[in-house]
PDB file of C-alpha atoms in Angstrom:
ATOM      1  CA  MET A  24     121.779  98.622 114.469  1.00  0.00           C
ATOM      2  CA  SER A  25     121.091  95.813 116.925  1.00  0.00           C
ATOM      3  CA  THR A  26     119.149  92.966 115.332  1.00  0.00           C
ATOM      4  CA  THR A  27     119.146  90.584 118.281  1.00  0.00           C
ATOM      5  CA  ASP A  28     116.452  89.849 120.833  1.00  0.00           C
ATOM      6  CA  PRO A  29     116.829  92.352 123.713  1.00  0.00           C
ATOM      7  CA  GLY A  30     115.204  89.827 126.048  1.00  0.00           C
ATOM      8  CA  ILE A  31     112.230  91.539 127.689  1.00  0.00           C
ATOM      9  CA  ILE A  32     111.340  89.839 130.983  1.00  0.00           C
ATOM     10  CA  CYS A  33     107.981  90.132 132.733  1.00  0.00           C
ATOM     11  CA  TYR A  34     107.349  89.376 136.405  1.00  0.00           C
ATOM     12  CA  GLN A  35     104.489  90.025 138.811  1.00  0.00           C
ATOM     13  CA  HIS A  36     105.423  90.280 142.477  1.00  0.00           C
ATOM     14  CA  CYS A  37     103.331  92.674 144.540  1.00  0.00           C
ATOM     15  CA  GLY A  38     100.520  93.422 142.104  1.00  0.00           C
ATOM     16  CA  PRO A  39     101.443  95.187 138.881  1.00  0.00           C
ATOM     17  CA  LYS A  40     103.276  93.528 136.014  1.00  0.00           C
ATOM     18  CA  VAL A  41     106.867  94.742 135.674  1.00  0.00           C
ATOM     19  CA  PHE A  42     108.898  94.550 132.474  1.00  0.00           C
ATOM     20  CA  THR A  43     112.710  94.706 132.446  1.00  0.00           C
ATOM     21  CA  PHE A  44     115.693  93.485 130.433  1.00  0.00           C
ATOM     22  CA  THR A  45     117.218  91.721 133.449  1.00  0.00           C
ATOM     23  CA  LEU A  46     115.584  90.321 136.566  1.00  0.00           C
ATOM     24  CA  PRO A  47     116.459  92.621 139.516  1.00  0.00           C
ATOM     25  CA  GLU A  48     117.189  91.576 143.092  1.00  0.00           C
ATOM     26  CA  THR A  49     114.388  93.797 144.409  1.00  0.00           C
ATOM     27  CA  CYS A  50     110.960  94.421 142.934  1.00  0.00           C
ATOM     28  CA  LYS A  51     110.824  97.675 140.957  1.00  0.00           C
ATOM     29  CA  ALA A  52     107.259  98.277 142.160  1.00  0.00           C
ATOM     30  CA  CYS A  53     107.705  97.857 145.937  1.00  0.00           C
ATOM     31  CA  ASN A  54     111.500  97.708 146.483  1.00  0.00           C
ATOM     32  CA  THR A  55     111.342  94.480 148.508  1.00  0.00           C
ATOM     33  CA  ASN A  56     113.336  91.307 147.920  1.00  0.00           C
ATOM     34  CA  LEU A  57     112.411  89.495 144.730  1.00  0.00           C
ATOM     35  CA  ASP A  58     112.686  85.771 144.153  1.00  0.00           C
ATOM     36  CA  SER A  59     110.644  83.101 142.420  1.00  0.00           C
ATOM     37  CA  ASN A  60     109.040  81.996 145.692  1.00  0.00           C
ATOM     38  CA  ASN A  61     107.279  85.312 146.301  1.00  0.00           C
ATOM     39  CA  CYS A  62     106.168  86.088 142.714  1.00  0.00           C
ATOM     40  CA  SER A  63     102.490  85.679 141.936  1.00  0.00           C
ATOM     41  CA  VAL A  64     103.532  84.861 138.362  1.00  0.00           C
ATOM     42  CA  LEU A  65     106.932  83.330 137.634  1.00  0.00           C
ATOM     43  CA  PRO A  66     109.178  85.548 135.491  1.00  0.00           C
ATOM     44  CA  PHE A  67     108.998  84.780 131.782  1.00  0.00           C
ATOM     45  CA  ARG A  68     110.593  86.151 128.635  1.00  0.00           C
ATOM     46  CA  LEU A  69     108.370  87.748 126.025  1.00  0.00           C
ATOM     47  CA  PRO A  70     108.635  86.152 122.581  1.00  0.00           C
ATOM     48  CA  TYR A  71     110.641  88.259 120.129  1.00  0.00           C
ATOM     49  CA  PRO A  72     108.418  89.118 117.123  1.00  0.00           C
ATOM     50  CA  PHE A  73     111.188  89.671 114.575  1.00  0.00           C
ATOM     51  CA  VAL A  74     113.158  87.220 112.441  1.00  0.00           C
ATOM     52  CA  GLN A  75     116.188  87.146 110.182  1.00  0.00           C
ATOM     53  CA  ALA A  76     114.821  86.800 106.656  1.00  0.00           C
ATOM     54  CA  SER A  77     117.796  84.635 105.688  1.00  0.00           C
ATOM     55  CA  GLN A  78     116.552  81.938 108.080  1.00  0.00           C
ATOM     56  CA  HIS A  79     113.107  81.665 106.482  1.00  0.00           C
ATOM     57  CA  PRO A  80     113.027  80.289 102.935  1.00  0.00           C
ATOM     58  CA  CYS A  81     109.883  80.580 100.803  1.00  0.00           C
ATOM     59  CA  ALA A  82     108.414  83.339 102.923  1.00  0.00           C
ATOM     60  CA  VAL A  83     106.881  86.782 102.704  1.00  0.00           C
ATOM     61  CA  VAL A  84     108.785  89.217 104.918  1.00  0.00           C
ATOM     62  CA  LEU A  85     108.348  92.815 105.987  1.00  0.00           C
ATOM     63  CA  ARG A  86     110.704  95.540 107.237  1.00  0.00           C
ATOM     64  CA  PRO A  87     110.839  99.331 107.560  1.00  0.00           C
ATOM     65  CA  THR A  88     111.899 101.072 104.354  1.00  0.00           C
ATOM     66  CA  ASN A  89     114.659 102.756 106.360  1.00  0.00           C
ATOM     67  CA  GLY A  90     116.277 101.797 109.668  1.00  0.00           C
ATOM     68  CA  ASP A  91     115.067  99.043 111.959  1.00  0.00           C
ATOM     69  CA  PHE A  92     111.863  98.308 113.834  1.00  0.00           C
ATOM     70  CA  LEU A  93     113.002  98.632 117.449  1.00  0.00           C
ATOM     71  CA  ASN A  94     114.788 101.957 117.298  1.00  0.00           C
ATOM     72  CA  ASP A  95     113.754 103.793 114.137  1.00  0.00           C
ATOM     73  CA  TYR A  96     110.217 102.935 113.073  1.00  0.00           C
ATOM     74  CA  SER A  97     107.197 105.176 113.652  1.00  0.00           C
ATOM     75  CA  ASN A  98     103.756 105.218 112.096  1.00  0.00           C
ATOM     76  CA  HIS A  99     104.505 107.994 109.596  1.00  0.00           C
ATOM     77  CA  LEU A 100     107.271 105.922 107.961  1.00  0.00           C
ATOM     78  CA  ASN A 101     106.791 103.343 105.226  1.00  0.00           C
ATOM     79  CA  LEU A 102     107.123  99.584 105.334  1.00  0.00           C
ATOM     80  CA  HIS A 103     108.802  97.460 102.665  1.00  0.00           C
ATOM     81  CA  ILE A 104     107.772  93.929 101.684  1.00  0.00           C
ATOM     82  CA  GLY A 105     109.651  91.184  99.852  1.00  0.00           C
ATOM     83  CA  VAL A 106     109.850  87.410  99.410  1.00  0.00           C
ATOM     84  CA  THR A 107     112.576  84.839  99.988  1.00  0.00           C
ATOM     85  CA  THR A 108     113.515  81.975  97.687  1.00  0.00           C
ATOM     86  CA  SER A 109     113.984  78.334  98.673  1.00  0.00           C
ATOM     87  CA  SER A 110     117.633  79.181  99.375  1.00  0.00           C
ATOM     88  CA  ALA A 111     116.487  82.129 101.549  1.00  0.00           C
ATOM     89  CA  ALA A 112     117.762  84.805  99.169  1.00  0.00           C
ATOM     90  CA  ILE A 113     115.582  87.920  99.263  1.00  0.00           C
ATOM     91  CA  VAL A 114     113.811  89.214  96.144  1.00  0.00           C
ATOM     92  CA  GLU A 115     112.471  92.759  96.352  1.00  0.00           C
ATOM     93  CA  PHE A 116     111.152  95.513  94.119  1.00  0.00           C
ATOM     94  CA  ASP A 117     111.763  99.186  94.882  1.00  0.00           C
ATOM     95  CA  ARG A 118     112.875 102.384  93.183  1.00  0.00           C
ATOM     96  CA  ASN A 119     116.047 100.560  92.117  1.00  0.00           C
ATOM     97  CA  GLY A 120     114.018  97.943  90.276  1.00  0.00           C
ATOM     98  CA  LEU A 121     113.888  94.212  90.944  1.00  0.00           C
ATOM     99  CA  ARG A 122     116.794  92.986  93.046  1.00  0.00           C
ATOM    100  CA  ARG A 123     117.968  89.724  94.596  1.00  0.00           C
ATOM    101  CA  HIS A 124     120.277  89.439  97.628  1.00  0.00           C
ATOM    102  CA  GLY A 125     121.971  86.227  98.734  1.00  0.00           C
ATOM    103  CA  VAL A 126     121.995  85.101 102.360  1.00  0.00           C
ATOM    104  CA  SER A 127     125.557  86.380 102.869  1.00  0.00           C
ATOM    105  CA  SER A 128     124.953  89.782 101.267  1.00  0.00           C
ATOM    106  CA  LYS A 129     125.215  93.046 103.170  1.00  0.00           C
ATOM    107  CA  ALA A 130     121.512  93.724 102.602  1.00  0.00           C
ATOM    108  CA  MET A 131     120.517  90.453 104.262  1.00  0.00           C
ATOM    109  CA  LYS A 132     122.813  91.054 107.213  1.00  0.00           C
ATOM    110  CA  THR A 133     121.593  94.597 107.806  1.00  0.00           C
ATOM    111  CA  GLN A 134     118.353  95.621 106.099  1.00  0.00           C
ATOM    112  CA  TRP A 135     116.574  92.253 106.418  1.00  0.00           C
ATOM    113  CA  ALA A 136     118.067  91.045 109.707  1.00  0.00           C
ATOM    114  CA  GLN A 137     115.145  92.397 111.746  1.00  0.00           C
ATOM    115  CA  SER A 138     112.041  91.498 109.757  1.00  0.00           C
ATOM    116  CA  LEU A 139     108.465  90.440 110.371  1.00  0.00           C
ATOM    117  CA  LEU A 140     107.480  87.040 109.010  1.00  0.00           C
ATOM    118  CA  VAL A 141     104.177  87.551 107.209  1.00  0.00           C
ATOM    119  CA  GLU A 142     103.693  83.990 105.953  1.00  0.00           C
ATOM    120  CA  LYS A 143     105.634  81.031 104.585  1.00  0.00           C
ATOM    121  CA  VAL A 144     104.713  77.880 102.660  1.00  0.00           C
ATOM    122  CA  PRO A 145     105.470  74.271 103.629  1.00  0.00           C
ATOM    123  CA  GLU A 146     108.512  72.482 102.250  1.00  0.00           C
ATOM    124  CA  ALA A 147     106.437  70.593  99.678  1.00  0.00           C
ATOM    125  CA  TRP A 148     105.757  73.898  97.930  1.00  0.00           C
ATOM    126  CA  THR A 149     109.358  75.099  97.624  1.00  0.00           C
ATOM    127  CA  GLU A 150     109.980  73.986  94.033  1.00  0.00           C
ATOM    128  CA  HIS A 151     106.692  75.479  92.835  1.00  0.00           C
ATOM    129  CA  TRP A 152     107.442  78.667  94.792  1.00  0.00           C
ATOM    130  CA  ASP A 153     110.777  79.132  93.010  1.00  0.00           C
ATOM    131  CA  ASP A 154     109.303  78.308  89.599  1.00  0.00           C
ATOM    132  CA  VAL A 155     106.492  80.837  89.915  1.00  0.00           C
ATOM    133  CA  LEU A 156     108.818  83.482  91.344  1.00  0.00           C
ATOM    134  CA  GLN A 157     111.184  83.047  88.412  1.00  0.00           C
ATOM    135  CA  ILE A 158     108.305  83.518  85.966  1.00  0.00           C
ATOM    136  CA  ILE A 159     107.062  86.676  87.700  1.00  0.00           C
ATOM    137  CA  CYS A 160     110.572  88.127  87.873  1.00  0.00           C
ATOM    138  CA  LYS A 161     110.923  87.762  84.100  1.00  0.00           C
ATOM    139  CA  GLU A 162     107.936  90.014  83.452  1.00  0.00           C
ATOM    140  CA  PRO A 163     109.177  93.305  81.913  1.00  0.00           C
ATOM    141  CA  VAL A 164     107.458  95.515  84.472  1.00  0.00           C
ATOM    142  CA  TRP A 165     109.967  95.589  87.328  1.00  0.00           C
ATOM    143  CA  THR A 166     112.515  98.140  86.120  1.00  0.00           C
ATOM    144  CA  PRO A 167     113.412 101.318  88.038  1.00  0.00           C
ATOM    145  CA  GLN A 168     111.400 103.249  85.454  1.00  0.00           C
ATOM    146  CA  ASP A 169     108.306 101.141  86.173  1.00  0.00           C
ATOM    147  CA  TYR A 170     108.406 101.842  89.894  1.00  0.00           C
ATOM    148  CA  HIS A 171     105.814 104.214  91.344  1.00  0.00           C
ATOM    149  CA  GLU A 172     105.588 104.829  95.084  1.00  0.00           C
ATOM    150  CA  ASP A 173     101.790 104.543  95.223  1.00  0.00           C
ATOM    151  CA  ARG A 174     100.654 102.572  92.171  1.00  0.00           C
ATOM    152  CA  HIS A 175     103.434 100.115  91.283  1.00  0.00           C
ATOM    153  CA  ASN A 176     105.624  99.268  94.259  1.00  0.00           C
ATOM    154  CA  CYS A 177     106.940  96.456  96.447  1.00  0.00           C
ATOM    155  CA  TYR A 178     103.413  95.492  97.472  1.00  0.00           C
ATOM    156  CA  THR A 179     102.397  95.233  93.803  1.00  0.00           C
ATOM    157  CA  PHE A 180     105.244  92.801  93.146  1.00  0.00           C
ATOM    158  CA  VAL A 181     104.536  90.559  96.134  1.00  0.00           C
ATOM    159  CA  LEU A 182     100.792  90.393  95.499  1.00  0.00           C
ATOM    160  CA  ARG A 183     101.377  89.650  91.799  1.00  0.00           C
ATOM    161  CA  PHE A 184     103.592  86.738  92.789  1.00  0.00           C
ATOM    162  CA  LEU A 185     101.199  85.405  95.432  1.00  0.00           C
ATOM    163  CA  LYS A 186      98.215  85.524  93.066  1.00  0.00           C
ATOM    164  CA  ALA A 187     100.157  83.420  90.557  1.00  0.00           C
ATOM    165  CA  LEU A 188     101.320  81.013  93.274  1.00  0.00           C
ATOM    166  CA  GLY A 189      97.884  79.479  93.869  1.00  0.00           C
ATOM    167  CA  PHE A 190      98.423  78.769  97.559  1.00  0.00           C
ATOM    168  CA  GLY A 191      94.979  78.763  99.215  1.00  0.00           C
ATOM    169  CA  GLU A 192      93.861  81.812 101.175  1.00  0.00           C
ATOM    170  CA  LEU A 193      97.239  83.497 100.825  1.00  0.00           C
ATOM    171  CA  SER A 194      96.744  83.710  97.058  1.00  0.00           C
ATOM    172  CA  GLN A 195      92.999  84.333  97.176  1.00  0.00           C
ATOM    173  CA  LEU A 196      93.328  87.390  99.406  1.00  0.00           C
ATOM    174  CA  ALA A 197      96.219  88.681  97.319  1.00  0.00           C
ATOM    175  CA  GLU A 198      93.548  89.629  94.767  1.00  0.00           C
ATOM    176  CA  ASN A 199      92.546  92.472  97.089  1.00  0.00           C
ATOM    177  CA  ARG A 200      95.215  94.746  98.583  1.00  0.00           C
ATOM    178  CA  THR A 201      93.056  95.810 101.517  1.00  0.00           C
ATOM    179  CA  GLN A 202      91.869  92.316 102.461  1.00  0.00           C
ATOM    180  CA  PHE A 203      95.390  90.918 102.280  1.00  0.00           C
ATOM    181  CA  CYS A 204      96.656  93.703 104.511  1.00  0.00           C
ATOM    182  CA  GLU A 205      93.891  93.173 107.069  1.00  0.00           C
ATOM    183  CA  LYS A 206      94.415  89.393 107.207  1.00  0.00           C
ATOM    184  CA  PHE A 207      98.189  89.012 106.988  1.00  0.00           C
ATOM    185  CA  ILE A 208      99.846  92.371 107.663  1.00  0.00           C
ATOM    186  CA  VAL A 209      97.842  94.071 110.413  1.00  0.00           C
ATOM    187  CA  PRO A 210      97.989  91.189 112.961  1.00  0.00           C
ATOM    188  CA  ARG A 211     101.785  90.974 112.638  1.00  0.00           C
ATOM    189  CA  THR A 212     102.381  94.696 112.822  1.00  0.00           C
ATOM    190  CA  THR A 213      99.973  95.135 115.733  1.00  0.00           C
ATOM    191  CA  ALA A 214     101.800  92.572 117.876  1.00  0.00           C
ATOM    192  CA  ALA A 215     105.159  94.016 116.830  1.00  0.00           C
ATOM    193  CA  GLY A 216     103.994  97.544 117.634  1.00  0.00           C
ATOM    194  CA  LYS A 217     103.178  96.554 121.207  1.00  0.00           C
ATOM    195  CA  TYR A 218     106.594  94.972 121.599  1.00  0.00           C
ATOM    196  CA  ILE A 219     108.359  98.036 120.139  1.00  0.00           C
ATOM    197  CA  SER A 220     106.484 100.441 122.413  1.00  0.00           C
ATOM    198  CA  LEU A 221     107.318  98.347 125.467  1.00  0.00           C
ATOM    199  CA  TYR A 222     110.964  97.987 124.427  1.00  0.00           C
ATOM    200  CA  ARG A 223     111.349 101.744 124.137  1.00  0.00           C
ATOM    201  CA  LYS A 224     109.773 102.357 127.556  1.00  0.00           C
ATOM    202  CA  ILE A 225     112.284  99.974 129.141  1.00  0.00           C
ATOM    203  CA  ARG A 226     115.186 101.317 127.090  1.00  0.00           C
ATOM    204  CA  ASP A 227     114.444 104.882 128.156  1.00  0.00           C
ATOM    205  CA  GLY A 228     113.419 104.254 131.757  1.00  0.00           C
ATOM    206  CA  GLY A 229     115.250 101.081 132.757  1.00  0.00           C
ATOM    207  CA  TYR A 230     111.969  99.239 133.411  1.00  0.00           C
ATOM    208  CA  TYR A 231     108.223  99.625 132.892  1.00  0.00           C
ATOM    209  CA  ILE A 232     105.438  99.023 135.441  1.00  0.00           C
ATOM    210  CA  HIS A 233     102.081  98.181 133.905  1.00  0.00           C
ATOM    211  CA  PRO A 234      99.041  99.142 136.050  1.00  0.00           C
ATOM    212  CA  ILE A 235      97.155  96.370 137.832  1.00  0.00           C
ATOM    213  CA  SER A 236      94.270  94.950 135.808  1.00  0.00           C
ATOM    214  CA  THR A 237      91.636  92.289 136.430  1.00  0.00           C
ATOM    215  CA  THR A 238      93.681  89.695 134.580  1.00  0.00           C
ATOM    216  CA  THR A 239      93.891  86.532 136.689  1.00  0.00           C
ATOM    217  CA  THR A 240      97.056  84.650 137.493  1.00  0.00           C
ATOM    218  CA  THR A 241      95.973  81.805 135.217  1.00  0.00           C
ATOM    219  CA  GLU A 242      95.394  84.188 132.344  1.00  0.00           C
ATOM    220  CA  MET A 243      98.792  85.758 132.945  1.00  0.00           C
ATOM    221  CA  GLN A 244     100.509  82.381 132.757  1.00  0.00           C
ATOM    222  CA  THR A 245      98.664  81.594 129.549  1.00  0.00           C
ATOM    223  CA  ALA A 246      99.765  84.950 128.145  1.00  0.00           C
ATOM    224  CA  ALA A 247     103.385  83.893 128.549  1.00  0.00           C
ATOM    225  CA  ASN A 248     102.874  81.607 125.558  1.00  0.00           C
ATOM    226  CA  ARG A 249     101.065  84.156 123.414  1.00  0.00           C
ATOM    227  CA  ALA A 250     103.460  86.546 121.701  1.00  0.00           C
ATOM    228  CA  THR A 251     103.199  89.923 123.451  1.00  0.00           C
ATOM    229  CA  SER A 252      99.570  89.986 124.582  1.00  0.00           C
ATOM    230  CA  THR A 253     100.551  91.124 128.084  1.00  0.00           C
ATOM    231  CA  THR A 254     101.639  94.532 126.823  1.00  0.00           C
ATOM    232  CA  PRO A 255      99.274  97.504 126.795  1.00  0.00           C
ATOM    233  CA  ALA A 256      96.838  97.269 123.877  1.00  0.00           C
ATOM    234  CA  SER A 257      96.935 100.991 123.310  1.00  0.00           C
ATOM    235  CA  SER A 258     100.669 101.112 122.710  1.00  0.00           C
ATOM    236  CA  SER A 259     100.783  99.950 119.103  1.00  0.00           C
ATOM    237  CA  ILE A 260     102.715 102.441 116.981  1.00  0.00           C
ATOM    238  CA  PHE A 261     101.755 101.019 113.612  1.00  0.00           C
ATOM    239  CA  SER A 262      99.533 102.616 111.029  1.00  0.00           C
ATOM    240  CA  VAL A 263      99.572 100.424 107.934  1.00  0.00           C
ATOM    241  CA  LYS A 264      96.937 102.170 105.823  1.00  0.00           C
ATOM    242  CA  ARG A 265      99.461 103.816 103.495  1.00  0.00           C
ATOM    243  CA  ASN A 266     102.633 101.950 104.304  1.00  0.00           C
ATOM    244  CA  PHE A 267     103.030 100.302 100.876  1.00  0.00           C
TER     245      PHE A 267
END
């Protein structure tokens, strides 16, 4: 499993936006010479939406239950959510019960190496974060026998912790599973879904040409600083309604 940024590049030369992994010598849309002087929008690299959980202490992180996002995930598969400690160890609850993995563990290097960052707290909250997490972990309701795929799962554990944390809107919305998902999960998975769909088009075809739209050059340049908003809006592969 590759967990590194594949480096998707976007350029606009003769009209349509073209997405590739490497900048070619000739435009893929018109087959004429390509250089920065004859591009209507300078080539830019799309921001990579995934993170290594071990690099984000005191955070809520998300990954596919099996496999990785770029190559394996589809909307009929489940997502798995967990939290990291101040030392960036992962704490998760699944059918094996409550588990903790250090930053050098195999799980962190494989399962959590390509994650979505849902939210994290500022450094001033790290001690409180660890204290509350320790209290929640001691509750006698996180054994393998307690686990239920629909009623008592990873999402239950994370929301229980966040409600006890008392961190503004993050904790307030944790009172409602649907509202929390709409506010914190859906925006992240939607942007990631666009990136995944685009990655797979390039992986399978070598490049992807997006049809010309009414987007202006100025808007395109602004989009270079906005995650993956230049990718087709209809290409999201996520369906998060029953992913937890």
